[in-house]
Amino acid sequence: MPLRRLPSLSALRAFEAAARLGSFKAAAQDLNVTPGAISQHIRALEEDLGVSLFRREARAVTLTKDGQMLYPDLTESFLRMQRAVDRVSVKGKRRLTINSSAPLITKFLLPRLPRFSNVHPDIEISIETEYELNPLETNGPDVAIRLTCSPPGHVHVRKLFDELMLPVASPALIERLALNSPSDMLTAPLLNDTSMTLFEGAPGWADWFSAAGLAVPDLSAGMQFERRAADYVVDIAISGTGVMLGRSSMCQAALSAGLLVCPFGPVLRTDISLYLLCRHEMKTQPHVRFFMEWLQQEAALVTTLNALHSAA
């Protein structure tokens, strides 16, 4: 059966980049065109489809309902085309070196990485863990995953999602302690992850109780986890020992698996985001591009879950 006429491929590509990056300017940089060209392509696509795809706001653009319907399938279609072309044009295995902190590797990346390997068995993975935000050197890792308030400006940057803080606990603990409302947290055992104090102004339990309109209890009595133990506190929360004020980057895999539950809000926003970085000359390398596009798709699921928790 013949295919129905599709809109311009350039227009669809412009839309996908703008939807993925949340900015016409960022999409222009990603596709090496001018912001005016992105705007013109998207306007032509909207006229062709007869719908509005973006809400134009002062400093950003957000997808309309029609845009949200178009974006996921279109992104997957482009990824499939990229995989098909690169499988023909690239021969042999490639090794991808990924650098991040140990907590982000264990709680954010590793639960998801098998899905990447299933799709790209020809890409071999090497993982490095570091706590310092060292620059990406020429002989260093291919990509880095960083949680920061301000990513470095000398490398190619893709924002994955904004970090949120939300109360999480094992389903068994929630049932045993009958945690049905924020006030029930006043007597619940709390797990204190102090790693977020690395970021100035990052919220903690005191901020959560204040946002809930409650008096702040004695926080010194809870189990304390220091900077290099941020991944352990997730495991302790899963075990049912206490309630954690969890970071979305660290907890969403466990939330999706049902190992942890967010019983209620409030959910706290931060000025911190998770970013994916690589050197500018590496962003067009197939194995790097595959990984970056795949991880942004994974991050989009986290953004969706964050929105659901924030609205609850």
PDB file of C-alpha atoms in Angstrom:
ATOM      1  CA  MET A   1       0.000   0.000   0.000  1.00  0.00           C
ATOM      2  CA  PRO A   2       1.526   3.351  -1.000  1.00  0.00           C
ATOM      3  CA  LEU A   3       2.507   5.698   1.823  1.00  0.00           C
ATOM      4  CA  ARG A   4       0.507   8.862   2.304  1.00  0.00           C
ATOM      5  CA  ARG A   5       2.419  12.085   1.664  1.00  0.00           C
ATOM      6  CA  LEU A   6       4.399  13.104   4.728  1.00  0.00           C
ATOM      7  CA  PRO A   7       5.345  16.630   5.780  1.00  0.00           C
ATOM      8  CA  SER A   8       8.826  17.928   5.045  1.00  0.00           C
ATOM      9  CA  LEU A   9      11.526  15.813   6.687  1.00  0.00           C
ATOM     10  CA  SER A  10      13.401  18.997   7.600  1.00  0.00           C
ATOM     11  CA  ALA A  11      10.295  20.371   9.296  1.00  0.00           C
ATOM     12  CA  LEU A  12       9.770  17.146  11.235  1.00  0.00           C
ATOM     13  CA  ARG A  13      13.427  17.151  12.281  1.00  0.00           C
ATOM     14  CA  ALA A  14      13.168  20.765  13.444  1.00  0.00           C
ATOM     15  CA  PHE A  15      10.070  19.948  15.482  1.00  0.00           C
ATOM     16  CA  GLU A  16      11.689  16.879  17.082  1.00  0.00           C
ATOM     17  CA  ALA A  17      14.790  18.828  18.112  1.00  0.00           C
ATOM     18  CA  ALA A  18      12.782  21.742  19.521  1.00  0.00           C
ATOM     19  CA  ALA A  19      10.465  19.371  21.427  1.00  0.00           C
ATOM     20  CA  ARG A  20      13.401  17.376  22.788  1.00  0.00           C
ATOM     21  CA  LEU A  21      15.402  20.418  23.870  1.00  0.00           C
ATOM     22  CA  GLY A  22      12.524  22.733  24.815  1.00  0.00           C
ATOM     23  CA  SER A  23      13.958  25.641  22.845  1.00  0.00           C
ATOM     24  CA  PHE A  24      14.091  26.835  19.237  1.00  0.00           C
ATOM     25  CA  LYS A  25      17.561  28.268  19.906  1.00  0.00           C
ATOM     26  CA  ALA A  26      18.884  24.992  21.313  1.00  0.00           C
ATOM     27  CA  ALA A  27      17.316  23.095  18.403  1.00  0.00           C
ATOM     28  CA  ALA A  28      19.071  25.427  15.966  1.00  0.00           C
ATOM     29  CA  GLN A  29      22.420  24.730  17.657  1.00  0.00           C
ATOM     30  CA  ASP A  30      21.732  21.001  17.627  1.00  0.00           C
ATOM     31  CA  LEU A  31      20.943  20.971  13.903  1.00  0.00           C
ATOM     32  CA  ASN A  32      23.527  23.631  12.934  1.00  0.00           C
ATOM     33  CA  VAL A  33      20.939  26.023  11.488  1.00  0.00           C
ATOM     34  CA  THR A  34      19.597  29.421  12.550  1.00  0.00           C
ATOM     35  CA  PRO A  35      16.757  29.853  15.074  1.00  0.00           C
ATOM     36  CA  GLY A  36      14.832  31.566  12.298  1.00  0.00           C
ATOM     37  CA  ALA A  37      15.064  28.437  10.158  1.00  0.00           C
ATOM     38  CA  ILE A  38      13.747  26.313  13.035  1.00  0.00           C
ATOM     39  CA  SER A  39      10.838  28.697  13.569  1.00  0.00           C
ATOM     40  CA  GLN A  40      10.047  28.734   9.841  1.00  0.00           C
ATOM     41  CA  HIS A  41      10.124  24.929   9.580  1.00  0.00           C
ATOM     42  CA  ILE A  42       7.834  24.518  12.586  1.00  0.00           C
ATOM     43  CA  ARG A  43       5.400  27.159  11.359  1.00  0.00           C
ATOM     44  CA  ALA A  44       5.239  25.376   7.991  1.00  0.00           C
ATOM     45  CA  LEU A  45       4.667  22.043   9.750  1.00  0.00           C
ATOM     46  CA  GLU A  46       1.838  23.506  11.851  1.00  0.00           C
ATOM     47  CA  GLU A  47       0.204  24.909   8.722  1.00  0.00           C
ATOM     48  CA  ASP A  48       0.621  21.580   6.942  1.00  0.00           C
ATOM     49  CA  LEU A  49      -0.940  19.634   9.816  1.00  0.00           C
ATOM     50  CA  GLY A  50      -3.535  22.259  10.661  1.00  0.00           C
ATOM     51  CA  VAL A  51      -2.698  22.237  14.375  1.00  0.00           C
ATOM     52  CA  SER A  52      -0.592  24.218  16.829  1.00  0.00           C
ATOM     53  CA  LEU A  53       2.360  22.186  18.130  1.00  0.00           C
ATOM     54  CA  PHE A  54       3.972  24.635  20.550  1.00  0.00           C
ATOM     55  CA  ARG A  55       2.912  27.251  23.049  1.00  0.00           C
ATOM     56  CA  ARG A  56       5.314  30.162  22.522  1.00  0.00           C
ATOM     57  CA  GLU A  57       6.256  31.645  25.888  1.00  0.00           C
ATOM     58  CA  ALA A  58       8.629  34.444  26.859  1.00  0.00           C
ATOM     59  CA  ARG A  59      11.726  32.315  27.483  1.00  0.00           C
ATOM     60  CA  ALA A  60      10.754  28.836  26.394  1.00  0.00           C
ATOM     61  CA  VAL A  61       8.384  26.790  24.285  1.00  0.00           C
ATOM     62  CA  THR A  62       6.179  23.979  25.553  1.00  0.00           C
ATOM     63  CA  LEU A  63       4.315  21.333  23.626  1.00  0.00           C
ATOM     64  CA  THR A  64       0.583  21.538  23.085  1.00  0.00           C
ATOM     65  CA  LYS A  65      -1.559  18.428  23.379  1.00  0.00           C
ATOM     66  CA  ASP A  66      -1.074  17.771  19.651  1.00  0.00           C
ATOM     67  CA  GLY A  67       2.669  18.296  20.007  1.00  0.00           C
ATOM     68  CA  GLN A  68       2.796  15.814  22.880  1.00  0.00           C
ATOM     69  CA  MET A  69       1.022  13.245  20.699  1.00  0.00           C
ATOM     70  CA  LEU A  70       3.455  13.725  17.808  1.00  0.00           C
ATOM     71  CA  TYR A  71       6.767  13.915  19.685  1.00  0.00           C
ATOM     72  CA  PRO A  72       7.369  10.368  21.106  1.00  0.00           C
ATOM     73  CA  ASP A  73       6.627   8.401  17.923  1.00  0.00           C
ATOM     74  CA  LEU A  74       8.514  10.892  15.789  1.00  0.00           C
ATOM     75  CA  THR A  75      11.606  10.654  18.015  1.00  0.00           C
ATOM     76  CA  GLU A  76      11.494   6.863  17.875  1.00  0.00           C
ATOM     77  CA  SER A  77      11.156   6.999  14.078  1.00  0.00           C
ATOM     78  CA  PHE A  78      14.258   9.177  13.754  1.00  0.00           C
ATOM     79  CA  LEU A  79      16.183   6.887  16.086  1.00  0.00           C
ATOM     80  CA  ARG A  80      15.219   3.879  13.978  1.00  0.00           C
ATOM     81  CA  MET A  81      16.368   5.628  10.822  1.00  0.00           C
ATOM     82  CA  GLN A  82      19.658   6.545  12.485  1.00  0.00           C
ATOM     83  CA  ARG A  83      20.227   2.977  13.628  1.00  0.00           C
ATOM     84  CA  ALA A  84      19.452   1.604  10.177  1.00  0.00           C
ATOM     85  CA  VAL A  85      21.826   4.012   8.422  1.00  0.00           C
ATOM     86  CA  ASP A  86      24.661   3.620  10.919  1.00  0.00           C
ATOM     87  CA  ARG A  87      24.474  -0.150  10.913  1.00  0.00           C
ATOM     88  CA  VAL A  88      25.227  -0.003   7.197  1.00  0.00           C
ATOM     89  CA  SER A  89      27.869   2.728   7.353  1.00  0.00           C
ATOM     90  CA  VAL A  90      29.753   1.767  10.529  1.00  0.00           C
ATOM     91  CA  LYS A  91      31.612  -1.546  10.676  1.00  0.00           C
ATOM     92  CA  GLY A  92      32.810  -3.384  13.744  1.00  0.00           C
ATOM     93  CA  LYS A  93      32.313  -2.750  17.435  1.00  0.00           C
ATOM     94  CA  ARG A  94      32.782   0.639  19.058  1.00  0.00           C
ATOM     95  CA  ARG A  95      33.596   1.257  22.714  1.00  0.00           C
ATOM     96  CA  LEU A  96      31.708   3.961  24.611  1.00  0.00           C
ATOM     97  CA  THR A  97      33.234   5.303  27.832  1.00  0.00           C
ATOM     98  CA  ILE A  98      30.752   6.820  30.278  1.00  0.00           C
ATOM     99  CA  ASN A  99      31.848   8.917  33.252  1.00  0.00           C
ATOM    100  CA  SER A 100      29.714   9.874  36.265  1.00  0.00           C
ATOM    101  CA  SER A 101      29.557   9.692  40.046  1.00  0.00           C
ATOM    102  CA  ALA A 102      29.133   6.269  41.632  1.00  0.00           C
ATOM    103  CA  PRO A 103      25.586   6.988  42.949  1.00  0.00           C
ATOM    104  CA  LEU A 104      24.349   8.131  39.543  1.00  0.00           C
ATOM    105  CA  ILE A 105      25.952   5.123  37.872  1.00  0.00           C
ATOM    106  CA  THR A 106      24.407   2.608  40.269  1.00  0.00           C
ATOM    107  CA  LYS A 107      20.944   4.122  40.731  1.00  0.00           C
ATOM    108  CA  PHE A 108      20.272   6.039  37.515  1.00  0.00           C
ATOM    109  CA  LEU A 109      22.299   4.464  34.711  1.00  0.00           C
ATOM    110  CA  LEU A 110      22.787   0.774  35.498  1.00  0.00           C
ATOM    111  CA  PRO A 111      19.078  -0.100  35.917  1.00  0.00           C
ATOM    112  CA  ARG A 112      18.482   1.289  32.421  1.00  0.00           C
ATOM    113  CA  LEU A 113      21.673   0.265  30.626  1.00  0.00           C
ATOM    114  CA  PRO A 114      20.550  -3.257  29.604  1.00  0.00           C
ATOM    115  CA  ARG A 115      17.895  -1.660  27.387  1.00  0.00           C
ATOM    116  CA  PHE A 116      20.621   0.234  25.533  1.00  0.00           C
ATOM    117  CA  SER A 117      22.763  -2.883  25.139  1.00  0.00           C
ATOM    118  CA  ASN A 118      19.788  -4.835  23.802  1.00  0.00           C
ATOM    119  CA  VAL A 119      19.269  -2.246  21.066  1.00  0.00           C
ATOM    120  CA  HIS A 120      22.980  -1.659  20.380  1.00  0.00           C
ATOM    121  CA  PRO A 121      24.844  -4.933  21.055  1.00  0.00           C
ATOM    122  CA  ASP A 122      27.663  -3.703  18.807  1.00  0.00           C
ATOM    123  CA  ILE A 123      28.574  -0.889  21.243  1.00  0.00           C
ATOM    124  CA  GLU A 124      30.792  -1.980  24.122  1.00  0.00           C
ATOM    125  CA  ILE A 125      30.453  -0.011  27.346  1.00  0.00           C
ATOM    126  CA  SER A 126      33.169   1.142  29.747  1.00  0.00           C
ATOM    127  CA  ILE A 127      32.151   2.957  32.937  1.00  0.00           C
ATOM    128  CA  GLU A 128      34.249   5.356  35.016  1.00  0.00           C
ATOM    129  CA  THR A 129      33.132   6.807  38.354  1.00  0.00           C
ATOM    130  CA  GLU A 130      34.220  10.191  39.622  1.00  0.00           C
ATOM    131  CA  TYR A 131      32.895  12.620  42.172  1.00  0.00           C
ATOM    132  CA  GLU A 132      34.650  15.724  40.879  1.00  0.00           C
ATOM    133  CA  LEU A 133      33.307  17.614  37.864  1.00  0.00           C
ATOM    134  CA  ASN A 134      36.498  17.279  35.850  1.00  0.00           C
ATOM    135  CA  PRO A 135      36.445  18.623  32.293  1.00  0.00           C
ATOM    136  CA  LEU A 136      36.152  16.179  29.419  1.00  0.00           C
ATOM    137  CA  GLU A 137      39.666  15.786  28.048  1.00  0.00           C
ATOM    138  CA  THR A 138      40.664  14.669  24.568  1.00  0.00           C
ATOM    139  CA  ASN A 139      41.857  11.315  25.905  1.00  0.00           C
ATOM    140  CA  GLY A 140      39.081  11.095  28.493  1.00  0.00           C
ATOM    141  CA  PRO A 141      35.580   9.590  28.516  1.00  0.00           C
ATOM    142  CA  ASP A 142      33.247   9.897  25.541  1.00  0.00           C
ATOM    143  CA  VAL A 143      30.293  11.161  27.595  1.00  0.00           C
ATOM    144  CA  ALA A 144      29.690  12.332  31.140  1.00  0.00           C
ATOM    145  CA  ILE A 145      26.520  12.433  33.240  1.00  0.00           C
ATOM    146  CA  ARG A 146      26.521  15.334  35.659  1.00  0.00           C
ATOM    147  CA  LEU A 147      24.123  16.633  38.307  1.00  0.00           C
ATOM    148  CA  THR A 148      24.784  20.349  38.576  1.00  0.00           C
ATOM    149  CA  CYS A 149      23.286  23.824  38.772  1.00  0.00           C
ATOM    150  CA  SER A 150      25.342  25.066  35.829  1.00  0.00           C
ATOM    151  CA  PRO A 151      26.946  22.733  33.261  1.00  0.00           C
ATOM    152  CA  PRO A 152      30.309  23.714  31.732  1.00  0.00           C
ATOM    153  CA  GLY A 153      30.059  25.917  28.685  1.00  0.00           C
ATOM    154  CA  HIS A 154      32.902  24.497  26.613  1.00  0.00           C
ATOM    155  CA  VAL A 155      31.269  21.146  25.797  1.00  0.00           C
ATOM    156  CA  HIS A 156      28.123  19.885  24.079  1.00  0.00           C
ATOM    157  CA  VAL A 157      25.352  19.791  26.700  1.00  0.00           C
ATOM    158  CA  ARG A 158      21.984  18.063  26.753  1.00  0.00           C
ATOM    159  CA  LYS A 159      19.688  18.650  29.704  1.00  0.00           C
ATOM    160  CA  LEU A 160      17.999  15.443  30.812  1.00  0.00           C
ATOM    161  CA  PHE A 161      15.612  16.605  33.551  1.00  0.00           C
ATOM    162  CA  ASP A 162      15.252  18.834  36.601  1.00  0.00           C
ATOM    163  CA  GLU A 163      16.006  17.269  39.953  1.00  0.00           C
ATOM    164  CA  LEU A 164      13.059  16.994  42.358  1.00  0.00           C
ATOM    165  CA  MET A 165      12.977  15.940  46.007  1.00  0.00           C
ATOM    166  CA  LEU A 166      10.111  13.709  47.123  1.00  0.00           C
ATOM    167  CA  PRO A 167       9.351  11.518  50.147  1.00  0.00           C
ATOM    168  CA  VAL A 168       9.688   7.831  49.296  1.00  0.00           C
ATOM    169  CA  ALA A 169       9.472   4.608  51.280  1.00  0.00           C
ATOM    170  CA  SER A 170       8.922   0.911  50.758  1.00  0.00           C
ATOM    171  CA  PRO A 171       5.273  -0.160  50.328  1.00  0.00           C
ATOM    172  CA  ALA A 172       5.641  -2.395  53.389  1.00  0.00           C
ATOM    173  CA  LEU A 173       6.788   0.483  55.607  1.00  0.00           C
ATOM    174  CA  ILE A 174       4.010   2.751  54.374  1.00  0.00           C
ATOM    175  CA  GLU A 175       1.445   0.088  55.219  1.00  0.00           C
ATOM    176  CA  ARG A 176       3.005  -0.802  58.591  1.00  0.00           C
ATOM    177  CA  LEU A 177       3.212   2.813  59.770  1.00  0.00           C
ATOM    178  CA  ALA A 178      -0.071   3.849  58.074  1.00  0.00           C
ATOM    179  CA  LEU A 179       1.591   6.787  56.327  1.00  0.00           C
ATOM    180  CA  ASN A 180      -1.530   8.364  54.847  1.00  0.00           C
ATOM    181  CA  SER A 181      -0.806  12.094  55.142  1.00  0.00           C
ATOM    182  CA  PRO A 182       2.167  14.422  55.642  1.00  0.00           C
ATOM    183  CA  SER A 183       1.421  14.762  59.372  1.00  0.00           C
ATOM    184  CA  ASP A 184       2.109  11.041  59.793  1.00  0.00           C
ATOM    185  CA  MET A 185       5.738  11.794  58.912  1.00  0.00           C
ATOM    186  CA  LEU A 186       6.267  13.551  62.257  1.00  0.00           C
ATOM    187  CA  THR A 187       6.736  10.173  63.962  1.00  0.00           C
ATOM    188  CA  ALA A 188       8.166   8.202  61.024  1.00  0.00           C
ATOM    189  CA  PRO A 189      11.849   7.108  60.970  1.00  0.00           C
ATOM    190  CA  LEU A 190      13.648   9.475  58.584  1.00  0.00           C
ATOM    191  CA  LEU A 191      16.707   8.766  56.456  1.00  0.00           C
ATOM    192  CA  ASN A 192      18.921  11.828  56.029  1.00  0.00           C
ATOM    193  CA  ASP A 193      20.881  12.016  52.761  1.00  0.00           C
ATOM    194  CA  THR A 194      23.281  14.911  53.288  1.00  0.00           C
ATOM    195  CA  SER A 195      24.872  14.615  49.840  1.00  0.00           C
ATOM    196  CA  MET A 196      22.595  17.348  48.501  1.00  0.00           C
ATOM    197  CA  THR A 197      24.302  19.866  50.815  1.00  0.00           C
ATOM    198  CA  LEU A 198      26.982  19.981  48.112  1.00  0.00           C
ATOM    199  CA  PHE A 199      24.554  22.218  46.216  1.00  0.00           C
ATOM    200  CA  GLU A 200      23.911  25.579  47.833  1.00  0.00           C
ATOM    201  CA  GLY A 201      20.236  26.057  48.613  1.00  0.00           C
ATOM    202  CA  ALA A 202      19.268  22.430  47.941  1.00  0.00           C
ATOM    203  CA  PRO A 203      16.217  21.497  50.036  1.00  0.00           C
ATOM    204  CA  GLY A 204      16.211  18.945  52.844  1.00  0.00           C
ATOM    205  CA  TRP A 205      13.780  17.476  55.341  1.00  0.00           C
ATOM    206  CA  ALA A 206      13.401  20.800  57.172  1.00  0.00           C
ATOM    207  CA  ASP A 207      12.240  22.419  53.928  1.00  0.00           C
ATOM    208  CA  TRP A 208       9.854  19.527  53.269  1.00  0.00           C
ATOM    209  CA  PHE A 209       8.145  19.793  56.670  1.00  0.00           C
ATOM    210  CA  SER A 210       7.881  23.567  56.281  1.00  0.00           C
ATOM    211  CA  ALA A 211       6.347  23.160  52.804  1.00  0.00           C
ATOM    212  CA  ALA A 212       3.855  20.708  54.303  1.00  0.00           C
ATOM    213  CA  GLY A 213       2.874  23.301  56.923  1.00  0.00           C
ATOM    214  CA  LEU A 214       4.276  21.208  59.764  1.00  0.00           C
ATOM    215  CA  ALA A 215       6.672  21.879  62.614  1.00  0.00           C
ATOM    216  CA  VAL A 216      10.146  20.577  61.867  1.00  0.00           C
ATOM    217  CA  PRO A 217      10.946  17.550  64.067  1.00  0.00           C
ATOM    218  CA  ASP A 218      14.350  16.694  65.518  1.00  0.00           C
ATOM    219  CA  LEU A 219      16.288  15.669  62.405  1.00  0.00           C
ATOM    220  CA  SER A 220      19.462  14.688  64.249  1.00  0.00           C
ATOM    221  CA  ALA A 221      17.848  11.448  65.433  1.00  0.00           C
ATOM    222  CA  GLY A 222      17.507   9.884  61.997  1.00  0.00           C
ATOM    223  CA  MET A 223      20.018   7.693  60.183  1.00  0.00           C
ATOM    224  CA  GLN A 224      22.597   9.900  58.447  1.00  0.00           C
ATOM    225  CA  PHE A 225      24.191   9.270  55.029  1.00  0.00           C
ATOM    226  CA  GLU A 226      27.137  11.369  53.935  1.00  0.00           C
ATOM    227  CA  ARG A 227      28.256  12.511  50.503  1.00  0.00           C
ATOM    228  CA  ARG A 228      29.657   9.225  49.189  1.00  0.00           C
ATOM    229  CA  ALA A 229      26.785   7.129  50.536  1.00  0.00           C
ATOM    230  CA  ALA A 230      23.973   8.651  48.465  1.00  0.00           C
ATOM    231  CA  ASP A 231      23.308   5.350  46.693  1.00  0.00           C
ATOM    232  CA  TYR A 232      23.181   3.382  49.944  1.00  0.00           C
ATOM    233  CA  VAL A 233      20.299   5.425  51.335  1.00  0.00           C
ATOM    234  CA  VAL A 234      18.118   4.245  48.436  1.00  0.00           C
ATOM    235  CA  ASP A 235      18.860   0.630  49.339  1.00  0.00           C
ATOM    236  CA  ILE A 236      18.086   1.299  53.009  1.00  0.00           C
ATOM    237  CA  ALA A 237      14.774   2.908  52.016  1.00  0.00           C
ATOM    238  CA  ILE A 238      13.919  -0.127  49.872  1.00  0.00           C
ATOM    239  CA  SER A 239      14.661  -2.374  52.858  1.00  0.00           C
ATOM    240  CA  GLY A 240      11.913  -0.640  54.849  1.00  0.00           C
ATOM    241  CA  THR A 241      14.173   0.984  57.449  1.00  0.00           C
ATOM    242  CA  GLY A 242      12.870   4.509  57.002  1.00  0.00           C
ATOM    243  CA  VAL A 243      11.496   7.246  54.762  1.00  0.00           C
ATOM    244  CA  MET A 244      13.874   8.991  52.403  1.00  0.00           C
ATOM    245  CA  LEU A 245      13.624  12.468  50.914  1.00  0.00           C
ATOM    246  CA  GLY A 246      14.647  11.068  47.578  1.00  0.00           C
ATOM    247  CA  ARG A 247      16.216  12.672  44.551  1.00  0.00           C
ATOM    248  CA  SER A 248      14.333  11.908  41.350  1.00  0.00           C
ATOM    249  CA  SER A 249      17.592  10.982  39.600  1.00  0.00           C
ATOM    250  CA  MET A 250      18.280   8.339  42.248  1.00  0.00           C
ATOM    251  CA  CYS A 251      14.784   7.015  42.985  1.00  0.00           C
ATOM    252  CA  GLN A 252      12.776   6.854  39.758  1.00  0.00           C
ATOM    253  CA  ALA A 253      14.060   3.423  38.748  1.00  0.00           C
ATOM    254  CA  ALA A 254      12.962   2.019  42.135  1.00  0.00           C
ATOM    255  CA  LEU A 255       9.660   3.903  41.910  1.00  0.00           C
ATOM    256  CA  SER A 256       8.981   2.470  38.449  1.00  0.00           C
ATOM    257  CA  ALA A 257       9.760  -1.031  39.730  1.00  0.00           C
ATOM    258  CA  GLY A 258       7.409  -0.598  42.703  1.00  0.00           C
ATOM    259  CA  LEU A 259      10.258  -0.982  45.208  1.00  0.00           C
ATOM    260  CA  LEU A 260       9.591   2.513  46.503  1.00  0.00           C
ATOM    261  CA  VAL A 261       6.412   4.572  46.656  1.00  0.00           C
ATOM    262  CA  CYS A 262       5.817   8.295  46.989  1.00  0.00           C
ATOM    263  CA  PRO A 263       2.732   8.262  49.273  1.00  0.00           C
ATOM    264  CA  PHE A 264       2.009  12.017  49.132  1.00  0.00           C
ATOM    265  CA  GLY A 265       3.563  15.434  48.602  1.00  0.00           C
ATOM    266  CA  PRO A 266       4.777  18.017  48.802  1.00  0.00           C
ATOM    267  CA  VAL A 267       7.353  17.534  46.064  1.00  0.00           C
ATOM    268  CA  LEU A 268      10.194  20.057  46.254  1.00  0.00           C
ATOM    269  CA  ARG A 269      11.780  21.655  43.212  1.00  0.00           C
ATOM    270  CA  THR A 270      15.480  22.459  43.058  1.00  0.00           C
ATOM    271  CA  ASP A 271      17.805  24.562  40.898  1.00  0.00           C
ATOM    272  CA  ILE A 272      19.714  21.378  40.021  1.00  0.00           C
ATOM    273  CA  SER A 273      19.387  19.376  36.814  1.00  0.00           C
ATOM    274  CA  LEU A 274      20.879  16.246  35.324  1.00  0.00           C
ATOM    275  CA  TYR A 275      22.940  16.831  32.183  1.00  0.00           C
ATOM    276  CA  LEU A 276      24.603  14.691  29.545  1.00  0.00           C
ATOM    277  CA  LEU A 277      27.896  16.071  28.219  1.00  0.00           C
ATOM    278  CA  CYS A 278      30.377  15.306  25.487  1.00  0.00           C
ATOM    279  CA  ARG A 279      33.055  17.149  23.563  1.00  0.00           C
ATOM    280  CA  HIS A 280      31.700  19.002  20.550  1.00  0.00           C
ATOM    281  CA  GLU A 281      33.728  16.933  18.104  1.00  0.00           C
ATOM    282  CA  MET A 282      32.279  13.710  19.561  1.00  0.00           C
ATOM    283  CA  LYS A 283      28.556  14.499  19.316  1.00  0.00           C
ATOM    284  CA  THR A 284      28.303  13.309  15.694  1.00  0.00           C
ATOM    285  CA  GLN A 285      30.083  10.001  16.332  1.00  0.00           C
ATOM    286  CA  PRO A 286      27.450   7.260  15.873  1.00  0.00           C
ATOM    287  CA  HIS A 287      28.113   5.425  19.142  1.00  0.00           C
ATOM    288  CA  VAL A 288      28.002   8.680  21.113  1.00  0.00           C
ATOM    289  CA  ARG A 289      24.936   9.949  19.277  1.00  0.00           C
ATOM    290  CA  PHE A 290      23.100   6.662  19.788  1.00  0.00           C
ATOM    291  CA  PHE A 291      23.742   6.784  23.518  1.00  0.00           C
ATOM    292  CA  MET A 292      22.793  10.438  23.912  1.00  0.00           C
ATOM    293  CA  GLU A 293      19.549  10.041  21.993  1.00  0.00           C
ATOM    294  CA  TRP A 294      18.679   6.885  23.918  1.00  0.00           C
ATOM    295  CA  LEU A 295      19.395   8.432  27.317  1.00  0.00           C
ATOM    296  CA  GLN A 296      17.259  11.450  26.480  1.00  0.00           C
ATOM    297  CA  GLN A 297      14.380   9.113  25.746  1.00  0.00           C
ATOM    298  CA  GLU A 298      14.912   7.423  29.104  1.00  0.00           C
ATOM    299  CA  ALA A 299      15.069  10.824  30.783  1.00  0.00           C
ATOM    300  CA  ALA A 300      11.767  11.820  29.166  1.00  0.00           C
ATOM    301  CA  LEU A 301      10.114   9.004  31.126  1.00  0.00           C
ATOM    302  CA  VAL A 302      11.599  10.417  34.345  1.00  0.00           C
ATOM    303  CA  THR A 303      10.238  13.859  33.437  1.00  0.00           C
ATOM    304  CA  THR A 304       6.785  12.330  32.940  1.00  0.00           C
ATOM    305  CA  LEU A 305       6.926  10.568  36.315  1.00  0.00           C
ATOM    306  CA  ASN A 306       8.158  13.768  37.966  1.00  0.00           C
ATOM    307  CA  ALA A 307       5.183  15.631  36.551  1.00  0.00           C
ATOM    308  CA  LEU A 308       2.776  12.986  37.861  1.00  0.00           C
ATOM    309  CA  HIS A 309       4.280  13.142  41.339  1.00  0.00           C
ATOM    310  CA  SER A 310       4.248  16.947  41.322  1.00  0.00           C
ATOM    311  CA  ALA A 311       0.573  16.982  40.358  1.00  0.00           C
ATOM    312  CA  ALA A 312      -0.439  14.403  42.974  1.00  0.00           C
TER     313      ALA A 312
END
